[in-house]
Coordinates of C-alpha atoms and ligand atoms in Angstrom, one line a residue:
M963 CA 85.7 83.8 68.0
N964 CA 89.2 82.5 68.9
Q965 CA 92.1 84.4 67.2
Q966 CA 95.6 83.4 66.2
K967 CA 98.4 85.4 64.6
I968 CA 101.0 83.4 62.6
E969 CA 103.5 83.8 59.8
V970 CA 102.7 81.1 57.3
L971 CA 99.3 79.3 57.1
V972 CA 98.9 76.2 55.0
I973 CA 95.4 74.8 54.2
G974 CA 95.7 71.1 53.4
S975 CA 98.0 68.3 54.3
G976 CA 98.6 66.4 51.0
I977 CA 101.8 66.4 49.1
A978 CA 101.6 70.1 48.1
G979 CA 100.8 71.5 51.6
L980 CA 103.2 69.3 53.5
F981 CA 106.1 69.9 51.1
Y982 CA 105.5 73.7 51.1
A983 CA 105.3 73.6 55.0
I984 CA 108.6 71.7 55.3
H985 CA 110.4 74.3 53.0
C986 CA 108.8 77.3 54.8
A987 CA 109.7 75.9 58.2
E988 CA 113.3 76.6 57.3
F989 CA 112.6 80.4 57.8
A990 CA 109.2 80.8 59.4
Q991 CA 106.7 79.5 61.9
V992 CA 104.1 77.5 60.0
T993 CA 100.6 76.3 60.9
I994 CA 98.9 73.6 58.9
V995 CA 95.1 73.3 59.1
T996 CA 93.5 70.2 57.7
K997 CA 89.9 69.1 57.7
G998 CA 90.4 65.5 58.7
T999 CA 93.3 63.6 60.2
I1000 CA 96.6 64.7 58.8
G1001 CA 97.2 61.8 56.3
E1002 CA 93.7 61.9 54.8
S1003 CA 94.2 63.3 51.3
N1004 CA 94.2 62.3 47.6
T1005 CA 97.9 61.9 48.0
M1006 CA 97.5 59.0 50.4
Y1007 CA 95.8 57.0 47.6
A1008 CA 98.1 57.7 44.7
Q1009 CA 99.2 54.4 43.2
G1010 CA 101.2 54.8 40.0
G1011 CA 104.0 57.2 41.1
I1012 CA 105.9 60.4 40.2
A1013 CA 107.1 61.1 36.6
A1014 CA 110.8 62.0 36.3
V1015 CA 113.5 61.4 33.8
F1016 CA 116.1 58.9 35.1
D1017 CA 116.4 56.5 32.2
K1018 CA 119.4 57.1 30.0
T1019 CA 117.4 56.6 26.8
D1020 CA 114.8 59.2 27.9
S1021 CA 115.2 63.1 28.0
I1022 CA 113.5 66.1 29.5
E1023 CA 112.5 67.1 26.0
N1024 CA 110.6 63.8 25.7
H1025 CA 108.8 64.5 29.0
V1026 CA 108.0 68.0 27.9
H1027 CA 106.7 66.7 24.6
D1028 CA 104.5 64.0 26.2
T1029 CA 103.0 66.5 28.7
L1030 CA 102.2 69.0 25.9
V1031 CA 100.6 66.3 23.7
A1032 CA 98.4 65.2 26.6
G1033 CA 97.5 68.8 27.4
D1034 CA 96.1 69.2 23.9
G1035 CA 97.3 72.7 23.1
L1036 CA 96.4 74.4 26.4
C1037 CA 99.6 73.8 28.5
N1038 CA 101.8 76.7 29.5
E1039 CA 105.2 75.4 28.2
K1040 CA 107.1 77.4 30.8
A1041 CA 105.3 75.6 33.6
V1042 CA 105.8 72.3 31.9
R1043 CA 109.5 73.0 31.6
L1044 CA 109.7 74.0 35.2
I1045 CA 108.3 70.7 36.5
T1046 CA 110.1 68.4 34.1
Q1047 CA 113.5 70.1 34.7
N1048 CA 113.1 69.9 38.5
A1049 CA 111.6 66.4 38.6
K1050 CA 114.9 64.7 39.3
H1051 CA 115.7 67.2 42.1
A1052 CA 112.2 66.7 43.7
I1053 CA 112.6 62.9 43.7
L1054 CA 116.1 63.1 45.3
E1055 CA 114.6 65.5 47.9
L1056 CA 112.0 62.8 48.8
D1057 CA 114.7 60.2 48.8
K1058 CA 116.5 62.3 51.4
L1059 CA 113.3 62.6 53.4
K1060 CA 113.3 58.8 53.6
V1061 CA 110.7 57.9 51.0
K1062 CA 111.5 54.4 50.0
F1063 CA 111.0 54.2 46.2
D1064 CA 111.5 50.8 44.5
K1065 CA 115.0 50.3 43.2
K1066 CA 116.6 47.8 41.0
E1067 CA 119.5 45.6 42.2
T1068 CA 121.9 48.1 40.6
G1069 CA 120.5 50.8 43.0
T1070 CA 118.8 52.8 40.2
F1071 CA 115.1 53.6 40.5
D1072 CA 112.7 51.0 39.1
L1073 CA 110.7 52.9 36.5
H1074 CA 107.2 52.1 35.4
R1075 CA 105.5 53.3 32.2
E1076 CA 102.0 54.9 32.1
G1077 CA 99.5 56.1 29.4
G1078 CA 100.8 59.0 27.2
H1079 CA 104.4 58.5 28.3
S1080 CA 106.9 57.6 25.5
H1081 CA 109.3 56.1 28.0
A1082 CA 109.4 54.3 31.3
R1083 CA 109.7 57.3 33.8
V1084 CA 107.4 56.7 36.7
V1085 CA 109.3 56.4 40.0
H1086 CA 107.1 54.4 42.4
T1087 CA 106.8 52.4 45.6
T1088 CA 105.0 49.2 44.3
D1089 CA 101.4 50.3 43.6
A1090 CA 101.1 52.5 46.8
T1091 CA 103.4 55.4 46.1
G1092 CA 101.1 58.0 47.7
K1093 CA 101.0 56.2 51.0
E1094 CA 104.8 56.0 51.2
V1095 CA 105.2 59.7 50.3
E1096 CA 102.4 61.0 52.5
N1097 CA 103.6 59.0 55.5
A1098 CA 107.2 60.2 55.1
L1099 CA 106.1 63.9 54.8
V1100 CA 103.8 63.5 57.8
N1101 CA 106.7 62.2 59.9
Q1102 CA 108.7 65.2 58.9
V1103 CA 106.1 67.8 59.8
R1104 CA 105.2 66.1 63.0
S1105 CA 108.8 66.2 64.2
H1106 CA 109.5 69.8 63.1
N1107 CA 109.7 72.4 65.9
N1108 CA 108.5 75.2 63.6
I1109 CA 105.4 73.4 62.4
T1110 CA 102.0 73.4 64.2
I1111 CA 99.3 71.0 63.0
L1112 CA 95.6 71.7 63.5
E1113 CA 93.7 68.5 62.5
N1114 CA 90.0 68.3 62.2
C1115 CA 90.0 72.0 61.5
F1116 CA 87.9 73.0 58.5
A1117 CA 88.8 76.1 56.5
V1118 CA 85.6 78.0 55.7
E1119 CA 86.6 81.3 54.1
L1120 CA 89.7 83.1 53.0
C1121 CA 89.9 86.6 54.6
V1122 CA 90.6 89.1 51.8
T1123 CA 90.8 92.9 52.1
D1124 CA 91.9 95.2 49.2
N1125 CA 92.7 92.1 47.2
T1126 CA 95.1 90.9 49.9
C1127 CA 94.7 87.7 51.8
T1128 CA 95.1 88.1 55.5
G1129 CA 94.2 84.7 56.8
V1130 CA 91.3 82.2 57.1
I1131 CA 88.2 81.5 59.1
A1132 CA 88.0 77.9 60.2
I1133 CA 85.8 75.7 62.3
E1134 CA 87.5 73.6 64.9
N1135 CA 85.6 70.3 65.1
K1136 CA 86.7 69.4 68.6
T1137 CA 85.3 72.6 70.2
N1138 CA 82.9 73.5 67.5
E1139 CA 84.2 77.0 67.7
L1140 CA 85.1 79.5 65.0
L1141 CA 88.8 80.2 64.7
H1142 CA 90.3 83.3 62.9
I1143 CA 93.9 82.7 61.8
H1144 CA 95.7 85.9 60.8
A1145 CA 98.7 85.1 58.6
E1146 CA 101.3 86.9 56.5
A1147 CA 101.3 84.3 53.8
V1148 CA 98.5 81.8 53.0
M1149 CA 98.9 78.6 51.0
L1150 CA 95.8 77.0 49.5
A1151 CA 96.7 73.3 49.1
S1152 CA 93.2 71.8 49.6
G1153 CA 93.3 69.3 46.7
G1154 CA 90.6 68.2 44.3
A1155 CA 86.9 67.7 43.9
G1156 CA 86.3 64.1 42.9
Q1157 CA 83.2 63.9 45.2
V1158 CA 81.3 66.1 42.7
Y1159 CA 80.7 62.9 40.7
K1160 CA 78.8 59.7 41.5
L1161 CA 81.8 57.5 40.5
N1162 CA 85.1 58.8 41.6
T1163 CA 88.5 57.7 42.8
N1164 CA 88.9 60.3 45.5
P1165 CA 88.4 60.0 49.3
S1166 CA 85.4 61.8 50.9
I1167 CA 87.4 64.9 51.8
A1168 CA 87.7 65.9 48.1
T1169 CA 84.6 68.2 48.1
G1170 CA 86.1 71.1 46.2
D1171 CA 86.4 73.4 49.2
G1172 CA 89.4 75.3 47.9
F1173 CA 87.9 76.0 44.5
A1174 CA 84.8 77.4 46.1
M1175 CA 86.6 79.4 48.8
A1176 CA 88.9 80.9 46.2
E1177 CA 86.0 81.8 44.0
R1178 CA 84.1 83.5 46.8
A1179 CA 87.2 85.4 47.7
G1180 CA 87.5 86.7 44.1
A1181 CA 90.6 84.7 42.9
A1182 CA 91.0 84.0 39.2
I1183 CA 90.0 80.5 38.3
S1184 CA 90.4 78.7 35.0
N1185 CA 90.0 75.5 33.0
M1186 CA 87.4 74.0 35.4
E1187 CA 85.7 72.1 32.4
F1188 CA 88.7 69.8 32.2
V1189 CA 87.8 67.0 34.7
Q1190 CA 90.0 64.0 34.1
F1191 CA 88.3 60.6 34.3
H1192 CA 90.5 57.6 35.0
P1193 CA 89.8 54.8 32.5
T1194 CA 90.2 51.9 34.9
T1195 CA 88.6 51.4 38.3
L1196 CA 87.4 48.1 39.5
Y1197 CA 83.8 47.4 38.4
E1198 CA 82.1 46.3 41.6
P1199 CA 78.7 48.1 41.9
G1200 CA 77.8 49.2 45.4
N1201 CA 81.4 49.1 46.7
Q1202 CA 83.7 52.1 47.1
V1203 CA 85.5 52.8 43.8
F1204 CA 89.0 51.3 43.7
L1205 CA 91.6 52.5 41.2
I1206 CA 93.4 50.0 39.0
T1207 CA 96.6 51.8 38.2
E1208 CA 97.6 52.7 34.7
A1209 CA 101.0 51.3 35.4
L1210 CA 99.4 47.9 34.8
R1211 CA 98.9 48.8 31.2
G1212 CA 102.5 50.1 31.1
F1213 CA 103.5 46.6 32.4
G1214 CA 101.6 45.0 29.5
A1215 CA 98.0 44.5 30.6
E1216 CA 95.6 45.0 27.7
L1217 CA 92.1 46.4 27.5
K1218 CA 89.7 43.8 26.1
N1219 CA 85.9 43.3 25.7
K1220 CA 84.0 40.5 27.3
R1221 CA 84.9 38.2 24.4
G1222 CA 88.6 38.8 25.1
D1223 CA 89.2 40.9 21.9
T1224 CA 91.4 44.0 22.1
F1225 CA 89.7 47.2 20.9
M1226 CA 92.1 50.1 21.6
E1227 CA 93.8 49.7 18.2
K1228 CA 90.7 51.3 16.6
Y1229 CA 91.1 54.5 18.7
H1230 CA 94.8 55.3 19.0
P1231 CA 98.2 54.1 17.8
L1232 CA 99.4 53.8 21.4
K1233 CA 96.5 51.4 22.0
S1234 CA 96.0 50.7 25.7
L1235 CA 98.7 53.3 26.6
A1236 CA 97.0 56.2 24.7
P1237 CA 96.4 59.4 26.8
R1238 CA 93.7 58.9 29.4
D1239 CA 90.9 61.0 27.8
I1240 CA 91.1 58.9 24.7
V1241 CA 91.1 55.6 26.5
T1242 CA 88.2 56.7 28.7
R1243 CA 86.0 57.7 25.8
A1244 CA 87.0 54.5 23.9
I1245 CA 85.8 52.4 26.9
V1246 CA 82.5 54.4 27.1
N1247 CA 82.0 53.8 23.4
E1248 CA 82.7 50.1 23.6
M1249 CA 80.3 49.8 26.6
K1250 CA 77.6 51.6 24.7
K1251 CA 78.1 49.5 21.6
S1252 CA 78.1 46.2 23.4
G1253 CA 75.5 47.1 26.1
E1254 CA 77.9 45.6 28.7
P1255 CA 78.4 47.5 32.0
C1256 CA 82.2 47.3 31.9
V1257 CA 85.3 46.3 29.8
Y1258 CA 88.2 44.2 31.0
L1259 CA 92.0 44.4 31.7
D1260 CA 93.8 41.2 30.8
L1261 CA 96.8 40.3 32.9
R1262 CA 96.5 36.6 32.5
E1263 CA 99.9 36.2 30.7
F1264 CA 101.7 37.3 33.9
N1265 CA 102.6 35.0 36.8
T1266 CA 101.5 35.5 40.4
Q1267 CA 105.0 36.3 41.6
E1268 CA 105.5 39.2 39.1
L1269 CA 102.1 40.7 40.0
Q1270 CA 102.6 40.4 43.7
K1271 CA 106.0 42.0 43.5
H1272 CA 104.9 45.0 41.4
F1273 CA 101.2 45.4 42.3
P1274 CA 100.6 43.8 45.7
N1275 CA 97.7 46.0 46.7
I1276 CA 95.8 45.6 43.4
Y1277 CA 96.5 41.8 43.5
D1278 CA 95.1 41.6 47.1
R1279 CA 92.1 43.8 46.3
C1280 CA 91.2 41.8 43.2
K1281 CA 91.5 38.6 45.2
Q1282 CA 89.1 40.1 47.8
A1283 CA 86.7 40.6 44.8
G1284 CA 87.0 36.9 44.0
L1285 CA 89.4 37.4 41.0
N1286 CA 92.3 35.2 40.2
L1287 CA 94.4 37.4 38.0
T1288 CA 96.2 34.6 36.2
K1289 CA 92.8 33.2 35.2
D1290 CA 90.3 36.1 35.3
M1291 CA 90.3 39.4 33.5
I1292 CA 89.6 42.5 35.8
P1293 CA 86.2 44.2 35.0
V1294 CA 86.9 47.9 34.8
V1295 CA 84.9 51.2 34.3
P1296 CA 86.0 54.9 34.2
A1297 CA 85.5 57.2 37.2
A1298 CA 86.2 60.9 37.8
H1299 CA 89.7 61.3 39.0
Y1300 CA 91.4 64.7 38.8
M1301 CA 90.7 68.4 38.3
C1302 CA 93.0 69.8 35.6
G1303 CA 91.8 73.4 36.2
G1304 CA 91.6 75.5 39.4
V1305 CA 93.0 78.6 41.0
V1306 CA 95.3 80.4 38.5
T1307 CA 98.9 80.8 39.6
D1308 CA 102.1 82.0 38.1
L1309 CA 105.3 80.0 38.2
K1310 CA 105.8 80.9 41.9
G1311 CA 102.4 79.6 42.9
K1312 CA 101.1 83.2 43.4
T1313 CA 97.4 83.7 42.7
S1314 CA 95.6 86.8 41.6
I1315 CA 95.1 87.7 45.3
K1316 CA 98.2 89.2 47.1
N1317 CA 99.8 86.9 49.8
L1318 CA 97.7 84.0 48.7
Y1319 CA 99.5 81.0 47.0
A1320 CA 97.9 77.9 45.6
C1321 CA 99.6 74.6 44.9
G1322 CA 98.7 71.0 44.0
E1323 CA 95.4 69.9 42.6
V1324 CA 93.5 73.0 43.5
S1325 CA 95.8 75.1 41.4
C1326 CA 95.9 75.8 37.7
T1327 CA 99.6 76.4 37.0
G1328 CA 99.4 75.7 33.2
V1329 CA 101.1 72.4 33.5
H1330 CA 98.2 70.2 32.6
G1331 CA 96.3 72.2 30.0
A1332 CA 93.2 70.3 28.8
N1333 CA 94.3 66.9 30.1
R1334 CA 97.0 65.8 32.6
L1335 CA 99.7 63.4 31.8
A1336 CA 99.7 60.5 34.3
S1337 CA 102.0 60.9 37.3
N1338 CA 102.6 64.6 36.7
S1339 CA 100.3 65.7 39.5
L1340 CA 102.4 64.6 42.5
L1341 CA 105.4 66.1 40.6
E1342 CA 103.6 69.4 40.0
G1343 CA 102.8 69.5 43.8
L1344 CA 106.4 69.1 44.8
V1345 CA 108.0 71.5 42.3
F1346 CA 105.5 74.3 42.8
A1347 CA 105.5 73.9 46.6
E1348 CA 109.3 74.5 46.6
S1349 CA 109.0 77.4 44.2
A1350 CA 106.2 79.0 46.3
A1351 CA 108.1 78.5 49.5
S1352 CA 111.1 80.4 48.1
D1353 CA 108.8 83.3 47.0
S1354 CA 107.1 83.2 50.5
K1355 CA 110.5 83.8 52.1
T1356 CA 110.9 87.1 50.1
L1357 CA 107.3 88.0 50.9
L1358 CA 107.8 87.6 54.7
Q1359 CA 111.0 89.6 54.6
S1360 CA 109.1 92.6 53.1
A1361 CA 105.8 92.0 54.9
I1362 CA 103.9 95.1 55.9
P1363 CA 101.6 94.6 59.0
L1364 CA 98.1 94.2 57.8
A1365 CA 94.9 95.2 59.7
N1366 CA 92.9 92.4 61.2
P1367 CA 89.6 92.5 59.4
I1368 CA 86.4 92.2 61.4
V1369 CA 84.7 88.9 60.5
I1370 CA 81.0 88.3 61.2
M1371 CA 80.0 84.7 60.8
Q1372 CA 77.3 82.7 62.6
L1373 CA 78.0 79.2 63.6
N1374 CA 75.2 76.7 63.6
K1375 CA 75.8 75.0 67.0
H1376 CA 73.0 72.5 66.6
E1377 CA 73.2 69.3 64.7
D1378 CA 72.8 70.1 61.0
A1379 CA 70.0 68.2 59.1
D1380 CA 71.2 65.4 57.0
L1381 CA 72.5 66.5 53.6
S1382 CA 73.4 63.1 52.2
S1383 CA 70.5 62.9 49.8
M1384 CA 71.4 66.3 48.4
K1385 CA 75.0 65.2 47.9
K1386 CA 73.8 62.0 46.1
Y1387 CA 71.6 64.0 43.9
V1388 CA 74.4 66.4 42.9
Q1389 CA 76.7 63.5 42.2
Q1390 CA 74.2 61.8 40.0
L1391 CA 73.3 65.0 38.2
M1392 CA 77.0 65.7 37.4
W1393 CA 77.7 62.2 36.4
R1394 CA 74.7 62.1 34.0
Y1395 CA 74.8 65.7 32.6
A1396 CA 78.4 66.9 33.0
G1397 CA 80.4 63.7 32.9
I1398 CA 82.7 62.1 30.3
V1399 CA 80.4 63.0 27.3
R1400 CA 78.6 66.4 27.5
Q1401 CA 76.0 68.2 25.5
G1402 CA 74.8 71.9 25.6
T1403 CA 71.1 71.5 26.5
E1404 CA 72.0 68.9 29.2
L1405 CA 74.6 71.2 30.7
N1406 CA 72.0 74.0 30.7
Y1407 CA 69.6 71.7 32.6
C1408 CA 72.3 70.7 35.1
E1409 CA 73.2 74.4 35.7
E1410 CA 69.6 75.3 36.5
E1411 CA 69.2 72.4 39.0
L1412 CA 72.5 73.4 40.6
K1413 CA 71.4 77.1 40.9
E1414 CA 68.3 76.0 42.7
L1415 CA 70.2 73.9 45.2
H1416 CA 72.6 76.8 45.7
L1417 CA 69.7 79.1 46.6
K1418 CA 68.4 76.5 49.0
L1419 CA 71.8 76.3 50.7
T1420 CA 72.5 80.0 50.9
S1421 CA 69.0 80.6 52.4
R1422 CA 69.6 77.9 54.9
I1423 CA 72.9 79.4 55.9
S1424 CA 71.5 82.9 56.4
L1425 CA 68.8 81.4 58.6
H1426 CA 70.8 78.9 60.7
G1427 CA 74.4 79.8 60.2
I1428 CA 77.3 77.7 59.0
S1429 CA 78.5 74.2 59.9
V1430 CA 81.1 71.9 58.3
E1431 CA 78.4 69.8 56.7
V1432 CA 76.5 72.7 55.1
M1433 CA 79.8 74.4 53.9
E1434 CA 81.0 71.1 52.3
M1435 CA 77.7 70.8 50.5
L1436 CA 77.8 74.5 49.4
N1437 CA 81.4 74.0 48.1
L1438 CA 80.4 70.8 46.2
V1439 CA 77.5 72.7 44.5
E1440 CA 79.7 75.8 43.8
T1441 CA 82.5 73.6 42.3
S1442 CA 79.9 71.8 40.2
L1443 CA 78.6 75.1 38.9
M1444 CA 82.1 76.2 37.9
I1445 CA 82.6 72.9 36.0
V1446 CA 79.2 73.2 34.2
Q1447 CA 79.5 76.9 33.4
A1448 CA 83.0 76.4 32.0
A1449 CA 81.8 73.4 30.0
L1450 CA 79.1 75.5 28.5
L1451 CA 81.5 78.3 27.6
R1452 CA 83.9 75.9 25.8
E1453 CA 82.1 75.2 22.6
E1454 CA 84.6 72.6 21.3
S1455 CA 86.0 69.3 22.3
R1456 CA 89.5 69.3 23.6
G1457 CA 91.5 67.1 26.0
C1458 CA 89.1 65.6 28.6
H1459 CA 86.3 68.0 27.7
Y1460 CA 84.1 66.3 25.1
R1461 CA 80.8 67.8 23.7
T1462 CA 78.7 65.9 21.2
D1463 CA 77.3 69.2 20.0
F1464 CA 80.8 70.5 19.3
P1465 CA 82.8 67.4 18.6
E1466 CA 85.7 69.1 16.9
K1467 CA 88.6 71.1 18.2
K1468 CA 88.7 74.8 17.4
M1469 CA 91.7 76.1 15.5
M1470 CA 93.9 78.3 17.6
A1471 CA 96.5 80.9 16.5
P1472 CA 99.7 79.0 15.7
E1473 CA 101.6 80.7 18.5
T1474 CA 98.9 79.8 21.1
E1475 CA 98.7 76.3 19.7
K1476 CA 102.4 75.9 20.3
Y1477 CA 102.8 77.4 23.7
G1478 CA 99.2 77.0 24.9
H1479 CA 97.4 79.5 27.2
I1480 CA 95.2 79.5 30.2
Q1481 CA 91.7 81.0 29.9
G1482 CA 91.5 84.4 31.6
V1483 CA 95.3 85.1 31.6
Ligands
LIG1131 P1 95.5 66.3 48.5 O1 96.5 65.3 48.6 O2 94.1 65.9 48.2 O3 95.4 67.1 49.9 C1 94.4 68.1 50.2 C2 94.4 68.4 51.6 O4 93.5 69.5 51.9 C3 93.8 67.2 52.5 O5 94.6 67.1 53.6 C4 92.4 67.7 52.8 O6 91.9 67.2 54.0 C5 92.7 69.2 53.0 N1 91.5 70.0 52.8 C6 90.6 70.1 51.8 N2 89.6 71.0 52.1 C7 89.9 71.5 53.3 C8 89.3 72.5 54.1 N3 88.1 73.1 53.8 N4 89.9 72.8 55.3 C9 91.0 72.2 55.7 N5 91.6 71.3 55.0 C10 91.1 70.9 53.8 N6 98.9 61.6 40.8 C11 100.1 61.3 40.4 O7 100.9 62.1 40.0 N7 100.5 60.0 40.4 C12 99.7 58.9 40.8 O8 100.1 57.8 40.8 C13 98.4 59.3 41.2 N8 97.5 58.3 41.6 C14 96.3 58.7 42.1 C15 95.5 57.7 42.6 C16 94.3 58.0 43.2 C17 93.3 57.0 43.7 C18 93.9 59.4 43.3 C19 92.6 59.8 44.0 C20 94.7 60.4 42.8 C21 95.9 60.0 42.2 N9 96.8 61.0 41.7 C22 98.0 60.6 41.2 C23 96.5 62.4 41.8 C24 97.2 63.0 43.0 O9 97.2 62.0 44.0 C25 96.6 64.2 43.5 O10 96.3 65.1 42.5 C26 97.6 64.9 44.5 O11 97.8 64.0 45.6 C27 96.9 66.1 45.1 O12 97.8 66.6 46.1 P2 97.3 67.9 46.9 O13 98.3 68.1 48.0 O14 97.0 69.0 46.0 O15 95.9 67.5 47.5
LIG1132 C1 97.4 55.7 38.2 O1 98.2 55.1 39.0 O2 96.9 55.2 37.2 C2 97.1 57.1 38.5 C3 98.2 57.9 38.1 C4 97.8 59.4 38.0 O3 96.6 59.7 38.3 O4 98.7 60.2 37.7

């Protein structure tokens, strides 16, 4: 096994990992390992933007309030205040790093509005904000002397001794060799797990590796039942899911049924701009009632120029699908989008394991509670990355040399048998039994099926050893199990977790209701 000894190790190259790396590189040597090419991440595909208060009629209190309302009683208000108060600073930092956000002629940021936001506060680059941000951050890390990037390097296990993280074991794709990286501080920024579900907005890298690795290492994990489904993705069976940004609804697009009638007024006073969980369930209900496979977004009142200016990618993608947005409504369906739960951290991104930080979608910082407010994810990644970097500086200054643990792991050097049918099965199982609407006996069935698959995979690993393919599959199954078991434990409906056998919200102590709490903390 190849060995490396470094100061700071970052797992993942999305917004959280890259921003943390840039800040840590001011005082340390940093290595980033990422399982694909550096830009491949959920961040790359983010459309809407980053929430921050810039409008004079808006306030941080409004942003806090909207986040707490979306989080449905489970947010940690301190974490919410941390991100909302630091949002402006984070955007200005990105501005300095040459991210080109859309601006008005006056030079101020052009702000979009999204679901659950009481004001227009989403800073964006047309409808491809993630690509602009990711590319700018990648340029920064590539040109930094203190940062080393290991692409196509798959993190397999966190090395933990005496509840202290000492590094990671990874597989280098190029050489198909195991690599043991020994580090003084480790940042887990491995993103989400959308691939758990048949329909999802995430790229193929989002297989929940970080959640599973952290669980195997013994880290505290919470709120995994809160999987956010985005209400609007292009309905085009057989094709890769394409997100239709919520900012379109903020722009004035309305949800309608096939007949062209609006329906959201029956579900929430904010209608098409209600929080995501409410819009998603309303759409499912309308589809069930009508027997139609989708609902529609109506943009026909806007002219082509306006649409092309603000939403050029969506305009082009819809054109490709044969839709003329000034004449046709866009057929849309919900899809799995974002993990609100994850590895529990404090306000400095510290996990329950010493020297291990977590940041971005893999983390559970308390910001999102039971449901994330749109465009708060990129923001959370930025603010917590900076906070964790500042804590890492202190950690490195007081670092005690740690023993290098002996790691025994067998690599399967032969081609691993095809696991794609197992992946498909898990995705269908999760979509059917642990999706938008859940029920106890169905969750129990799903858990049993997943346990059986888990046993098959672990036996196979003990027989043949590990490979990227088998570990991704194991991670997908373990993350699915965490979601299902958490969904079984939560015998109520709250935020994006909805159970037909427990349709009501449980009362909480007034203090908890106000400030929220994270399970297990
Ligand atoms: P990611 O950006 O997903 O990066 C994770 C990184 O970890 C990747 O580089 C991946 O390759 C790497 N990795 C994973 N596992 C391993 C492993 N085993 N070994 C090595 N590397 C690994 N949020 C907003 O706030 N605003 C938006 O407008 C918005 N729009 C979105 C649109 C879409 C289509 C999607 C999918 C998400 C959107 N989100 C949005 C959510 C947001 O983009 C993500 O939550 C956020 O980008 C997560 O950032 P991250 O750095 O935590 O993870
Ligand atoms: C979107 O653009 O609708 C996605 C925004 C988000 O997930 O925060």
